[in-house]
């Protein structure tokens, strides 16, 4: 039976929430879009007249599609070249979804999205549905076909895993911006010492090039190792310029609700560095330079004026 106009409008009205859910579950905007489109195809094929609560039906279909995707993704990521990091989303992207509560904002932060990769698919689903979207355990149980008690147990286990991997208390937005400015000045100074002072002793730097852009297979660990790497990364040179494809303008912005640097070459986003800043300093730098994971960011970047870059390198 073909969809009615009301059926299509109901789905379109719920689409932004489905996309935000799928992004948190998969850590990939492109895969989230595919999952939502597949959900629409299932909706198109369903007897919608017999669906009592369309939003619940759509959420269940999407979540289970994402669970299947996560299971297969684990096998693919075993052969992924180098580190795998989520796809970052720039401030204002509707796929970031609800941000009314601290839990909702936290659930889409780059640090937490990275930590969610450590969870089982079921743990990730329960955590996201509960923490980011406020579903009751009774509702989650119906979505995942588990008992309410099992949902509660899975959630507490997932929350412990995430809490154990999170950094110390983060700083406020104004302090974070000041540290970003200091970081850029230190990174372009050509010296290691100013960078070391800004980093925590156990700081890490991780890069995802997807085999298409050079990125170290293992994380840099410790303030000195990270500072030495950053000094080399920001050092002007013909090789860096050739790799980037031109002069790189670096802008300070917000990605996934946190401080970030965006490297832009001729209007194309070449890389996004998400900074995890705590009271003790910069605890982590996660660099996304895989061009496949920057297409959406490039489109969004091109749609608005960002002014002149803070620094120009290479």
XYZ file of C-alpha atoms in Angstrom, residues 75-264:
190
model
C 34.909 -6.712 11.451
C 35.715 -3.963 8.909
C 37.571 -1.873 11.450
C 39.907 -4.743 12.181
C 41.325 -4.187 8.682
C 41.042 -0.376 8.797
C 44.343 1.339 8.061
C 45.551 3.042 11.243
C 43.358 4.482 13.984
C 39.579 4.743 13.484
C 37.962 7.935 14.756
C 34.368 9.140 14.416
C 33.334 11.632 11.760
C 33.379 15.116 13.347
C 30.444 17.492 12.880
C 30.823 21.256 12.971
C 28.781 23.525 15.216
C 25.258 24.004 13.908
C 25.001 20.702 12.073
C 21.429 19.438 12.658
C 22.706 15.868 12.943
C 24.204 16.801 16.322
C 20.630 16.608 17.569
C 19.261 17.651 20.964
C 21.566 19.669 23.212
C 19.211 20.847 25.948
C 20.828 18.890 28.778
C 24.394 18.218 29.829
C 23.850 14.512 29.120
C 22.702 15.219 25.565
C 25.656 17.491 24.859
C 28.068 15.039 26.420
C 26.724 12.100 24.404
C 27.762 13.714 21.124
C 31.129 15.083 22.266
C 34.035 13.772 20.237
C 35.669 12.251 23.297
C 32.546 10.288 24.260
C 31.846 9.189 20.666
C 35.365 7.774 20.640
C 34.760 5.994 23.952
C 31.487 4.507 22.665
C 33.561 2.490 20.202
C 34.687 0.369 23.164
C 31.145 -0.703 24.000
C 29.260 -3.653 22.588
C 26.526 -2.714 20.083
C 23.805 -3.340 22.706
C 25.640 -1.287 25.341
C 26.025 1.570 22.883
C 22.365 1.467 21.892
C 21.087 1.453 25.462
C 23.495 4.222 26.506
C 22.523 6.488 23.605
C 18.785 5.874 23.880
C 18.801 6.529 27.609
C 21.453 9.233 28.005
C 20.912 11.260 24.832
C 17.212 10.798 24.149
C 15.766 10.073 27.573
C 13.961 6.845 26.697
C 12.623 4.936 29.681
C 14.069 1.455 30.222
C 10.632 0.025 29.469
C 10.750 1.674 26.041
C 14.358 0.595 25.428
C 13.428 -2.968 26.330
C 10.764 -2.898 23.626
C 13.161 -1.441 21.050
C 15.895 -4.017 21.703
C 13.661 -6.982 22.625
C 15.241 -7.391 26.054
C 13.758 -7.241 29.531
C 13.512 -3.948 31.398
C 15.906 -5.291 34.035
C 18.406 -6.229 31.330
C 18.192 -2.736 29.868
C 18.973 -1.243 33.271
C 21.948 -3.569 33.768
C 23.316 -2.867 30.293
C 22.982 0.884 30.851
C 24.817 0.862 34.183
C 27.595 -1.237 32.673
C 27.919 1.059 29.664
C 27.897 4.175 31.821
C 30.711 2.769 33.983
C 32.820 2.039 30.900
C 32.305 5.555 29.542
C 32.944 7.226 32.905
C 36.162 5.252 33.369
C 37.550 6.557 30.083
C 36.483 10.183 30.404
C 38.954 12.917 31.205
C 38.933 15.066 34.302
C 36.556 18.004 34.602
C 36.514 20.083 31.441
C 36.928 23.862 31.418
C 34.399 26.508 30.449
C 34.073 27.808 26.883
C 35.999 31.057 27.427
C 38.944 29.254 29.040
C 38.925 26.644 26.291
C 39.127 29.352 23.597
C 42.031 31.036 25.393
C 43.902 27.731 25.544
C 43.193 27.091 21.847
C 44.749 30.474 20.997
C 47.757 29.693 23.197
C 48.036 26.279 21.585
C 48.138 27.727 18.075
C 50.800 30.236 19.096
C 52.868 27.456 20.675
C 52.388 25.036 17.763
C 53.606 27.598 15.231
C 56.499 28.840 17.368
C 58.797 26.076 16.185
C 59.604 25.189 19.794
C 58.600 22.194 21.882
C 58.640 23.735 25.364
C 55.545 25.977 25.022
C 53.533 22.991 23.806
C 54.668 20.777 26.667
C 53.471 23.398 29.147
C 49.973 23.337 27.649
C 49.655 19.546 27.660
C 48.864 17.204 30.523
C 51.618 14.748 31.426
C 49.613 11.850 29.993
C 48.358 13.684 26.893
C 47.648 11.662 23.743
C 47.458 12.546 20.059
C 45.530 10.302 17.673
C 45.068 10.697 13.931
C 42.723 9.029 11.439
C 43.874 9.150 7.828
C 42.010 6.077 6.664
C 45.015 5.036 4.592
C 44.440 8.038 2.314
C 46.382 10.637 4.299
C 49.477 9.655 6.315
C 48.667 9.186 9.998
C 50.540 7.214 12.624
C 49.078 3.776 13.308
C 49.530 4.208 17.058
C 48.763 7.176 19.278
C 51.491 9.490 20.542
C 51.525 9.302 24.339
C 52.995 11.695 26.892
C 53.441 15.456 26.753
C 56.919 15.427 25.200
C 56.062 12.902 22.486
C 52.867 14.776 21.587
C 54.613 18.163 21.591
C 57.411 16.872 19.357
C 54.864 15.470 16.914
C 52.875 18.718 16.861
C 55.961 20.834 16.307
C 56.749 18.769 13.228
C 53.135 18.818 12.015
C 52.951 22.617 12.081
C 56.441 23.160 10.690
C 56.351 24.731 7.192
C 57.816 22.598 4.416
C 57.387 21.560 0.803
C 56.327 18.043 1.774
C 53.537 19.273 4.051
C 52.334 21.732 1.429
C 52.290 19.032 -1.235
C 50.363 16.701 1.069
C 47.771 19.354 1.876
C 47.511 20.482 -1.730
C 48.208 24.124 -0.979
C 48.412 26.696 1.774
C 46.517 25.713 4.918
C 44.440 28.230 6.843
C 43.711 27.244 10.438
C 40.490 28.425 12.115
C 39.296 27.983 15.686
C 35.763 26.634 15.861
C 33.494 24.158 17.639
C 33.018 20.543 16.584
C 30.738 18.119 18.420
C 30.196 20.781 21.038
C 33.875 21.126 21.930
C 36.881 23.243 20.947
C 38.413 22.361 17.605
C 40.752 23.592 14.897
C 39.740 23.360 11.262
C 42.436 23.251 8.590
C 41.128 24.577 5.266
